[in-house]
């Protein structure tokens, strides 16, 4: 470490879904890490050895790192200047018009500018609008900060970061040879499988990866809707499509495709290509339209204004406690407009007005399984009519 450095790495946004598992893994691979964040509640939990969100296998490693003093937390931005490497992984959302909020990252950089120092390496880990990394590199240089800048996208599936960070290949990119060398040294403690790209190639790779996944889900949802509209059992068709058939091996099953990444990254790619991304937009209409499709089928030709509906699972995906951009909430909003009463339940999310799963089943005329949490397998549904777009209970896709 250079003189004055206390930490190998400071992670700005280190208490988040990407920042924290990454911090924990670096701290368990020989690095001295400081988690810097503006969320005091999360930092208090982390300091006590408790994960602020569900992340498989993370808590024992967090406790170990705290005990060994390889991980600490701070609410004080000064820790940035005490670190050799700074990783930045704050949220990069799109706005209400689905345009990337490209200015947000710069506002944060501006806020911390005085804490950056020449010779540091800044690693951008958030998914960014293409060209952002170069703009940041130029911005820092224009402000007298002669630092290395790298873009190394996070590609984990939320909830599985701990195992995937040391399993997945890592994309590395920087603007100088020295920056690339230091970036490779940094990530080689987690994986030897490094892929070198230019920053712009790396930015596009991340957006292509997420958009591709989003488009695949849309294809699955569209096929399901076609089969269902014609009265065919999609479970049988999906099995036939994929069973021992290598070219359709990774064809996904239908279900809510949502969460904080896929939708907004598809929209970032579209904005980058001057809104000329018809596949992405179509995928968005199909995936975001699935709640409406369910309700349309629930209605059929009847009046549902006196119906009481239960939504089981409010997280954006099964076994997660993350409700960001969850389609369960969209479903709830439309149902509240049309039905007499909507009950919501999720074992991992504490929200005002939620009921337990057994209350939900008792109170509702019909139950919609929105997030397929494994714990629901043993739930007694008491023969209530069920909408199961996941074929979770192996009774076929029920709608
Ligand atoms: N969640 C995922 O599975 C996933 C996967 C790959 C990539 N990504 C990308 O990673 C980025 C972060 O996503 P996330 O899910 O971790 O978000 P998150 O909201 O869980 O974490 C962001 C963290 O940044 C903190 N923060 C916000 N402003 C800050 C500031 N000014 N200074 C310090 N800390 C600040 C927040 O308090 C929060 O803890 C996004 O670009 C996202 O697209 C996410």
Coordinates of C-alpha atoms and ligand atoms in Angstrom, one line a residue:
X1 CA 0.0 0.0 0.0
X2 CA 1.2 3.6 -0.7
X3 CA 1.9 5.8 2.2
X4 CA -1.2 7.1 3.9
X5 CA -3.3 4.2 2.6
X6 CA -5.2 2.2 5.2
X7 CA -7.3 0.2 2.9
X8 CA -6.6 -1.8 -0.3
X9 CA -10.1 -1.1 -1.4
X10 CA -12.9 1.3 -0.6
X11 CA -16.3 0.3 -2.1
X12 CA -18.6 3.3 -2.7
X13 CA -22.1 1.8 -2.4
X14 CA -20.6 -1.1 -0.6
X15 CA -23.8 -1.8 1.4
X16 CA -25.8 -2.6 -1.7
X17 CA -26.7 -5.9 -3.5
X18 CA -23.6 -5.8 -5.6
X19 CA -21.2 -3.8 -3.4
X20 CA -21.6 -5.9 -0.3
X21 CA -20.9 -9.4 -1.7
X22 CA -18.0 -8.0 -3.7
X23 CA -16.6 -6.4 -0.5
X24 CA -17.0 -9.6 1.4
X25 CA -15.3 -11.7 -1.2
X26 CA -12.3 -9.3 -1.5
X27 CA -12.0 -9.2 2.2
X28 CA -11.9 -13.0 2.3
X29 CA -9.3 -13.1 -0.4
X30 CA -6.6 -11.1 1.3
X31 CA -7.7 -7.5 0.8
X32 CA -8.4 -4.9 3.4
X33 CA -11.7 -3.5 2.5
X34 CA -13.8 -0.5 3.7
X35 CA -17.5 -0.5 2.9
X36 CA -18.5 3.1 2.4
X37 CA -22.2 3.9 2.0
X38 CA -24.8 6.6 2.8
X39 CA -27.3 4.1 4.3
X40 CA -26.6 4.1 8.0
X41 CA -29.2 1.3 8.8
X42 CA -27.5 -1.1 6.4
X43 CA -24.0 -0.2 7.8
X44 CA -25.2 -0.9 11.3
X45 CA -26.5 -4.3 10.4
X46 CA -23.3 -5.1 8.4
X47 CA -21.1 -4.0 11.4
X48 CA -23.0 -6.5 13.5
X49 CA -22.4 -9.3 11.0
X50 CA -26.0 -9.3 9.7
X51 CA -26.7 -9.2 6.0
X52 CA -29.2 -6.4 5.1
X53 CA -30.7 -8.6 2.4
X54 CA -30.8 -12.3 1.4
X55 CA -27.5 -13.5 -0.2
X56 CA -26.7 -17.1 -0.2
X57 CA -23.7 -18.0 1.8
X58 CA -22.8 -14.4 2.6
X59 CA -23.3 -14.1 6.4
X60 CA -20.6 -16.5 7.6
X61 CA -18.1 -14.9 5.3
X62 CA -19.1 -11.4 6.5
X63 CA -18.7 -12.5 10.1
X64 CA -15.3 -14.0 9.4
X65 CA -14.1 -10.9 7.6
X66 CA -15.2 -8.7 10.5
X67 CA -13.5 -10.9 13.0
X68 CA -10.3 -10.9 11.0
X69 CA -10.6 -7.1 10.6
X70 CA -10.3 -7.4 6.8
X71 CA -13.7 -5.6 6.4
X72 CA -14.9 -2.5 8.1
X73 CA -17.7 0.0 7.4
X74 CA -17.9 3.8 7.3
X75 CA -20.3 6.6 6.8
X76 CA -17.5 9.0 6.4
X77 CA -16.4 9.7 2.8
X78 CA -12.9 10.4 4.0
X79 CA -12.2 6.7 3.8
X80 CA -12.1 7.2 0.0
X81 CA -8.8 9.1 0.3
X82 CA -7.4 6.4 2.6
X83 CA -7.7 3.7 -0.1
X84 CA -5.5 2.5 -2.9
X85 CA -8.3 1.3 -5.1
X86 CA -11.9 2.7 -5.1
X87 CA -14.7 0.6 -6.5
X88 CA -17.9 2.5 -7.3
X89 CA -21.2 0.5 -7.4
X90 CA -24.1 2.8 -6.9
X91 CA -27.5 2.4 -8.7
X92 CA -27.8 3.5 -12.3
X93 CA -31.5 3.6 -12.9
X94 CA -33.6 4.9 -15.9
X95 CA -36.0 7.8 -15.4
X96 CA -39.8 7.9 -15.7
X97 CA -39.4 8.3 -19.5
X98 CA -37.1 5.2 -19.6
X99 CA -34.0 7.3 -20.3
X100 CA -30.8 6.6 -18.4
X101 CA -30.1 9.1 -15.7
X102 CA -26.5 9.6 -16.9
X103 CA -25.9 12.7 -14.7
X104 CA -26.4 10.8 -11.4
X105 CA -22.9 9.2 -11.4
X106 CA -21.3 12.5 -12.1
X107 CA -23.1 14.2 -9.2
X108 CA -21.8 11.5 -6.9
X109 CA -18.3 11.8 -8.3
X110 CA -18.5 15.6 -7.9
X111 CA -19.5 15.1 -4.3
X112 CA -16.5 13.0 -3.5
X113 CA -14.0 14.7 -5.9
X114 CA -11.9 16.1 -3.1
X115 CA -11.3 12.7 -1.7
X116 CA -9.9 11.2 -4.8
X117 CA -6.2 11.4 -5.2
X118 CA -3.7 11.0 -8.0
X119 CA -2.4 7.5 -8.4
X120 CA -5.6 5.8 -7.2
X121 CA -7.5 3.4 -9.4
X122 CA -11.2 3.9 -9.7
X123 CA -13.1 0.7 -10.8
X124 CA -16.6 1.3 -12.1
X125 CA -18.8 -1.7 -11.3
X126 CA -22.3 -0.3 -12.0
X127 CA -23.9 -1.1 -15.3
X128 CA -23.5 2.1 -17.2
X129 CA -24.8 3.9 -20.4
X130 CA -22.1 3.3 -23.1
X131 CA -19.5 6.0 -23.1
X132 CA -19.9 6.8 -19.4
X133 CA -16.6 5.3 -18.3
X134 CA -14.6 7.4 -20.8
X135 CA -16.5 10.5 -19.7
X136 CA -15.6 9.8 -16.1
X137 CA -12.0 9.2 -17.1
X138 CA -11.9 12.6 -18.9
X139 CA -13.8 14.3 -16.1
X140 CA -11.3 13.2 -13.5
X141 CA -8.3 14.2 -15.6
X142 CA -9.9 17.6 -16.3
X143 CA -10.3 18.1 -12.6
X144 CA -6.6 17.4 -11.9
X145 CA -7.1 13.8 -10.8
X146 CA -4.5 11.7 -12.6
X147 CA -6.1 8.4 -11.7
X148 CA -6.5 5.1 -13.4
X149 CA -10.1 4.3 -14.4
X150 CA -11.4 0.8 -15.1
X151 CA -14.8 -0.5 -16.1
X152 CA -15.4 -4.1 -14.8
X153 CA -19.1 -5.0 -15.0
X154 CA -20.9 -7.1 -12.4
X155 CA -22.6 -10.1 -14.0
X156 CA -23.8 -12.1 -11.0
X157 CA -27.4 -13.2 -10.5
X158 CA -28.7 -11.4 -7.5
X159 CA -28.7 -13.7 -4.4
X160 CA -25.9 -15.9 -5.8
X161 CA -23.1 -13.4 -5.9
X162 CA -20.9 -15.1 -3.3
X163 CA -20.6 -18.3 -5.4
X164 CA -20.6 -16.6 -8.8
X165 CA -18.0 -14.0 -8.1
X166 CA -15.3 -16.7 -7.9
X167 CA -16.9 -18.8 -10.7
X168 CA -17.7 -16.4 -13.5
X169 CA -15.2 -15.0 -15.9
X170 CA -14.4 -11.3 -15.1
X171 CA -14.5 -8.7 -17.8
X172 CA -11.7 -6.1 -17.3
X173 CA -11.1 -2.9 -19.2
X174 CA -9.2 0.3 -18.6
X175 CA -7.9 3.4 -20.4
X176 CA -4.2 2.8 -19.9
X177 CA -1.9 -0.2 -19.8
X178 CA -1.0 0.6 -16.2
X179 CA -4.7 0.8 -15.3
X180 CA -5.4 -2.5 -17.0
X181 CA -2.4 -4.2 -15.2
X182 CA -3.7 -3.0 -11.8
X183 CA -7.2 -4.1 -12.6
X184 CA -6.1 -7.5 -13.6
X185 CA -4.1 -7.9 -10.4
X186 CA -7.1 -6.9 -8.4
X187 CA -9.6 -9.3 -9.9
X188 CA -7.1 -12.2 -10.3
X189 CA -7.5 -12.8 -6.5
X190 CA -11.2 -13.8 -7.3
X191 CA -10.8 -15.6 -10.6
X192 CA -8.1 -16.4 -13.1
X193 CA -10.6 -16.2 -16.0
X194 CA -10.2 -12.6 -17.1
X195 CA -11.5 -11.2 -20.4
X196 CA -9.8 -8.0 -21.6
X197 CA -11.9 -5.6 -23.6
X198 CA -11.9 -1.9 -24.3
X199 CA -14.2 0.1 -21.9
X200 CA -16.7 0.7 -24.6
X201 CA -16.8 -3.0 -25.6
X202 CA -17.2 -3.9 -21.9
X203 CA -20.1 -1.5 -21.4
X204 CA -21.9 -2.9 -24.4
X205 CA -21.1 -6.5 -23.4
X206 CA -22.9 -6.0 -20.1
X207 CA -26.0 -4.4 -21.7
X208 CA -26.1 -7.1 -24.4
X209 CA -25.9 -9.8 -21.8
X210 CA -28.9 -8.4 -19.8
X211 CA -30.9 -7.5 -22.9
X212 CA -30.5 -11.0 -24.3
X213 CA -31.7 -12.5 -21.1
X214 CA -34.7 -10.1 -21.0
X215 CA -35.5 -11.0 -24.7
X216 CA -35.3 -14.7 -23.9
X217 CA -37.8 -14.3 -21.1
X218 CA -40.1 -12.4 -23.4
X219 CA -40.0 -15.2 -26.0
X220 CA -40.9 -17.7 -23.3
X221 CA -43.8 -15.5 -22.1
X222 CA -45.1 -14.9 -25.6
X223 CA -45.0 -18.6 -26.5
X224 CA -46.8 -19.4 -23.2
X225 CA -49.5 -16.8 -24.0
X226 CA -50.0 -18.1 -27.5
X227 CA -50.4 -21.7 -26.3
X228 CA -52.6 -20.7 -23.5
X229 CA -54.9 -18.6 -25.7
X230 CA -55.4 -21.6 -28.0
X231 CA -56.1 -23.9 -25.0
X232 CA -53.0 -26.0 -25.1
X233 CA -51.0 -27.2 -22.1
X234 CA -47.8 -25.2 -22.3
X235 CA -46.0 -27.4 -19.7
X236 CA -46.2 -30.3 -22.2
X237 CA -45.0 -28.2 -25.1
X238 CA -42.1 -26.7 -23.1
X239 CA -41.0 -30.1 -22.0
X240 CA -41.1 -31.3 -25.6
X241 CA -39.1 -28.2 -26.8
X242 CA -36.3 -28.6 -24.3
X243 CA -36.0 -32.3 -23.3
X244 CA -32.7 -33.7 -24.6
X245 CA -32.8 -31.1 -27.4
X246 CA -29.5 -29.2 -27.2
X247 CA -30.5 -26.3 -29.3
X248 CA -33.3 -25.3 -26.9
X249 CA -31.5 -26.4 -23.7
X250 CA -31.5 -22.9 -22.2
X251 CA -35.0 -21.9 -23.2
X252 CA -36.5 -20.4 -20.1
X253 CA -39.9 -21.0 -18.6
X254 CA -42.5 -18.3 -18.5
X255 CA -43.0 -16.1 -15.5
X256 CA -42.5 -12.5 -14.3
X257 CA -39.3 -11.1 -15.7
X258 CA -38.6 -8.0 -13.6
X259 CA -36.2 -6.6 -11.0
X260 CA -33.8 -3.8 -10.9
X261 CA -31.6 -4.8 -13.9
X262 CA -33.0 -6.5 -17.0
X263 CA -35.7 -4.0 -17.9
X264 CA -33.7 -0.8 -17.2
X265 CA -30.6 -2.2 -19.0
X266 CA -32.6 -3.1 -22.1
X267 CA -33.9 0.5 -22.0
X268 CA -30.4 1.8 -21.6
X269 CA -29.3 -0.1 -24.7
X270 CA -32.3 1.3 -26.6
X271 CA -31.5 4.9 -25.6
X272 CA -27.9 4.3 -26.7
X273 CA -29.1 3.2 -30.1
X274 CA -31.4 6.2 -30.5
X275 CA -34.5 4.2 -29.4
X276 CA -33.9 1.9 -32.4
X277 CA -34.1 -1.4 -30.5
X278 CA -37.4 -2.9 -31.6
X279 CA -36.6 -6.3 -30.0
X280 CA -35.9 -4.7 -26.7
X281 CA -39.1 -2.6 -26.8
X282 CA -41.2 -5.6 -27.8
X283 CA -39.6 -7.7 -25.0
X284 CA -40.6 -4.9 -22.6
X285 CA -44.2 -4.8 -23.8
X286 CA -44.5 -8.6 -23.4
X287 CA -42.8 -9.0 -20.0
X288 CA -44.5 -5.9 -18.5
X289 CA -47.8 -7.0 -20.1
X290 CA -47.9 -10.4 -18.2
X291 CA -49.7 -9.0 -15.2
X292 CA -52.4 -7.5 -17.5
X293 CA -52.6 -10.8 -19.4
X294 CA -53.3 -12.6 -16.1
X295 CA -56.0 -10.2 -15.1
X296 CA -57.6 -10.3 -18.5
X297 CA -57.9 -14.1 -18.1
X298 CA -59.1 -13.8 -14.6
X299 CA -61.9 -11.6 -15.8
X300 CA -62.9 -13.6 -18.8
X301 CA -66.5 -12.5 -19.4
X302 CA -67.3 -11.9 -15.7
X303 CA -67.5 -9.0 -13.4
X304 CA -64.6 -9.2 -10.9
X305 CA -65.5 -6.1 -8.9
X306 CA -66.6 -8.2 -6.0
X307 CA -63.6 -10.6 -6.2
X308 CA -61.1 -10.9 -3.4
X309 CA -57.6 -11.8 -4.8
X310 CA -54.5 -12.9 -3.0
X311 CA -51.0 -12.3 -4.4
X312 CA -48.5 -14.8 -3.0
X313 CA -44.9 -13.5 -3.3
X314 CA -44.1 -9.9 -3.7
X315 CA -40.4 -10.1 -4.5
X316 CA -39.2 -9.7 -8.1
X317 CA -38.2 -13.3 -8.2
X318 CA -38.4 -16.6 -6.2
X319 CA -36.4 -16.9 -3.0
X320 CA -35.5 -13.2 -3.0
X321 CA -36.4 -10.4 -0.6
X322 CA -35.9 -7.7 -3.2
X323 CA -39.1 -5.9 -4.3
X324 CA -37.4 -3.4 -6.6
X325 CA -39.3 -3.2 -9.9
X326 CA -41.3 -6.3 -9.0
X327 CA -44.2 -7.1 -11.2
X328 CA -46.2 -8.3 -8.2
X329 CA -46.7 -4.6 -7.3
X330 CA -47.9 -3.8 -10.8
X331 CA -50.3 -6.7 -10.5
X332 CA -51.5 -5.4 -7.1
X333 CA -52.1 -1.9 -8.5
X334 CA -54.3 -3.1 -11.4
X335 CA -56.2 -5.6 -9.2
X336 CA -56.8 -2.9 -6.6
X337 CA -58.5 -0.8 -9.3
X338 CA -60.7 -3.6 -10.5
X339 CA -61.4 -5.9 -7.5
X340 CA -63.0 -5.7 -4.1
X341 CA -59.9 -6.5 -2.2
X342 CA -56.3 -7.5 -2.8
X343 CA -54.3 -9.4 -0.1
X344 CA -50.5 -9.6 -0.4
X345 CA -48.0 -11.8 1.4
X346 CA -44.3 -12.5 1.3
X347 CA -42.2 -14.3 3.9
X348 CA -39.2 -12.2 3.1
X349 CA -40.7 -8.7 2.8
X350 CA -42.2 -6.7 5.6
X351 CA -44.6 -4.2 4.1
X352 CA -47.5 -2.4 5.6
X353 CA -50.8 -4.3 5.2
X354 CA -49.3 -7.6 4.2
X355 CA -50.9 -10.8 5.7
X356 CA -49.5 -14.2 6.4
X357 CA -49.7 -16.7 3.6
X358 CA -52.3 -18.8 5.4
X359 CA -54.4 -15.7 6.1
X360 CA -54.1 -14.8 2.4
X361 CA -55.4 -18.2 1.4
X362 CA -58.3 -18.0 3.9
X363 CA -59.4 -14.5 2.9
X364 CA -59.0 -14.8 -0.9
X365 CA -61.5 -16.1 -3.6
X366 CA -58.5 -16.7 -5.9
X367 CA -54.8 -16.9 -5.3
X368 CA -52.1 -15.7 -7.8
X369 CA -48.6 -17.1 -7.3
X370 CA -46.5 -14.2 -8.3
X371 CA -43.0 -15.1 -6.8
X372 CA -42.3 -18.8 -6.6
X373 CA -40.5 -19.0 -3.3
X374 CA -39.4 -22.5 -2.5
X375 CA -41.1 -22.4 0.9
X376 CA -44.5 -22.2 -0.9
X377 CA -44.0 -25.8 -2.0
X378 CA -45.4 -27.1 1.3
X379 CA -48.2 -24.5 1.6
X380 CA -51.7 -25.8 2.1
X381 CA -53.7 -24.0 -0.6
X382 CA -57.0 -25.4 0.8
X383 CA -58.3 -26.1 -2.7
X384 CA -58.5 -22.4 -3.5
X385 CA -58.5 -21.5 -7.2
X386 CA -54.9 -20.9 -8.2
X387 CA -53.2 -18.9 -11.0
X388 CA -49.8 -20.5 -11.4
X389 CA -47.9 -19.0 -14.4
X390 CA -44.8 -20.8 -13.2
X391 CA -46.1 -24.4 -13.2
X392 CA -44.7 -24.3 -9.7
X393 CA -47.0 -26.9 -8.4
X394 CA -46.5 -29.1 -11.5
X395 CA -50.2 -29.0 -12.2
X396 CA -49.6 -27.2 -15.6
X397 CA -49.5 -23.5 -16.2
X398 CA -52.8 -22.4 -14.7
X399 CA -54.4 -19.1 -15.6
Ligands
LIG1 N1 -28.6 -6.2 -8.2 C1 -28.0 -7.0 -9.1 O1 -28.2 -8.2 -9.2 C2 -27.0 -6.4 -10.1 C3 -26.3 -7.3 -10.9 C4 -25.3 -6.8 -11.8 C5 -25.2 -5.4 -11.9 N2 -25.9 -4.6 -11.1 C6 -25.7 -3.1 -11.2 O2 -25.0 -2.7 -10.1 C7 -25.4 -1.4 -9.7 C8 -25.8 -1.3 -8.3 O3 -27.0 -2.1 -8.1 P1 -27.4 -2.7 -6.7 O4 -28.5 -3.7 -7.0 O5 -26.3 -3.1 -5.9 O6 -28.1 -1.4 -6.0 P2 -28.3 -1.2 -4.5 O7 -29.4 -0.1 -4.4 O8 -28.6 -2.4 -3.8 O9 -27.0 -0.6 -4.0 C9 -26.5 0.7 -4.2 C10 -25.9 1.2 -2.9 O10 -25.3 2.5 -3.1 C11 -25.5 3.3 -2.0 N3 -25.4 4.7 -2.4 C12 -26.3 5.4 -3.1 N4 -25.8 6.7 -3.3 C13 -24.6 6.7 -2.7 C14 -23.6 7.7 -2.5 N5 -23.8 8.9 -3.0 N6 -22.5 7.4 -1.8 C15 -22.3 6.1 -1.3 N7 -23.2 5.2 -1.4 C16 -24.3 5.4 -2.1 C17 -26.9 2.9 -1.6 O11 -27.2 3.3 -0.2 C18 -26.9 1.4 -1.8 O12 -26.4 0.7 -0.6 C19 -26.4 -1.0 -10.7 O13 -25.8 -0.3 -11.8 C20 -26.9 -2.3 -11.2 O14 -27.5 -2.2 -12.5 C21 -26.8 -5.0 -10.2

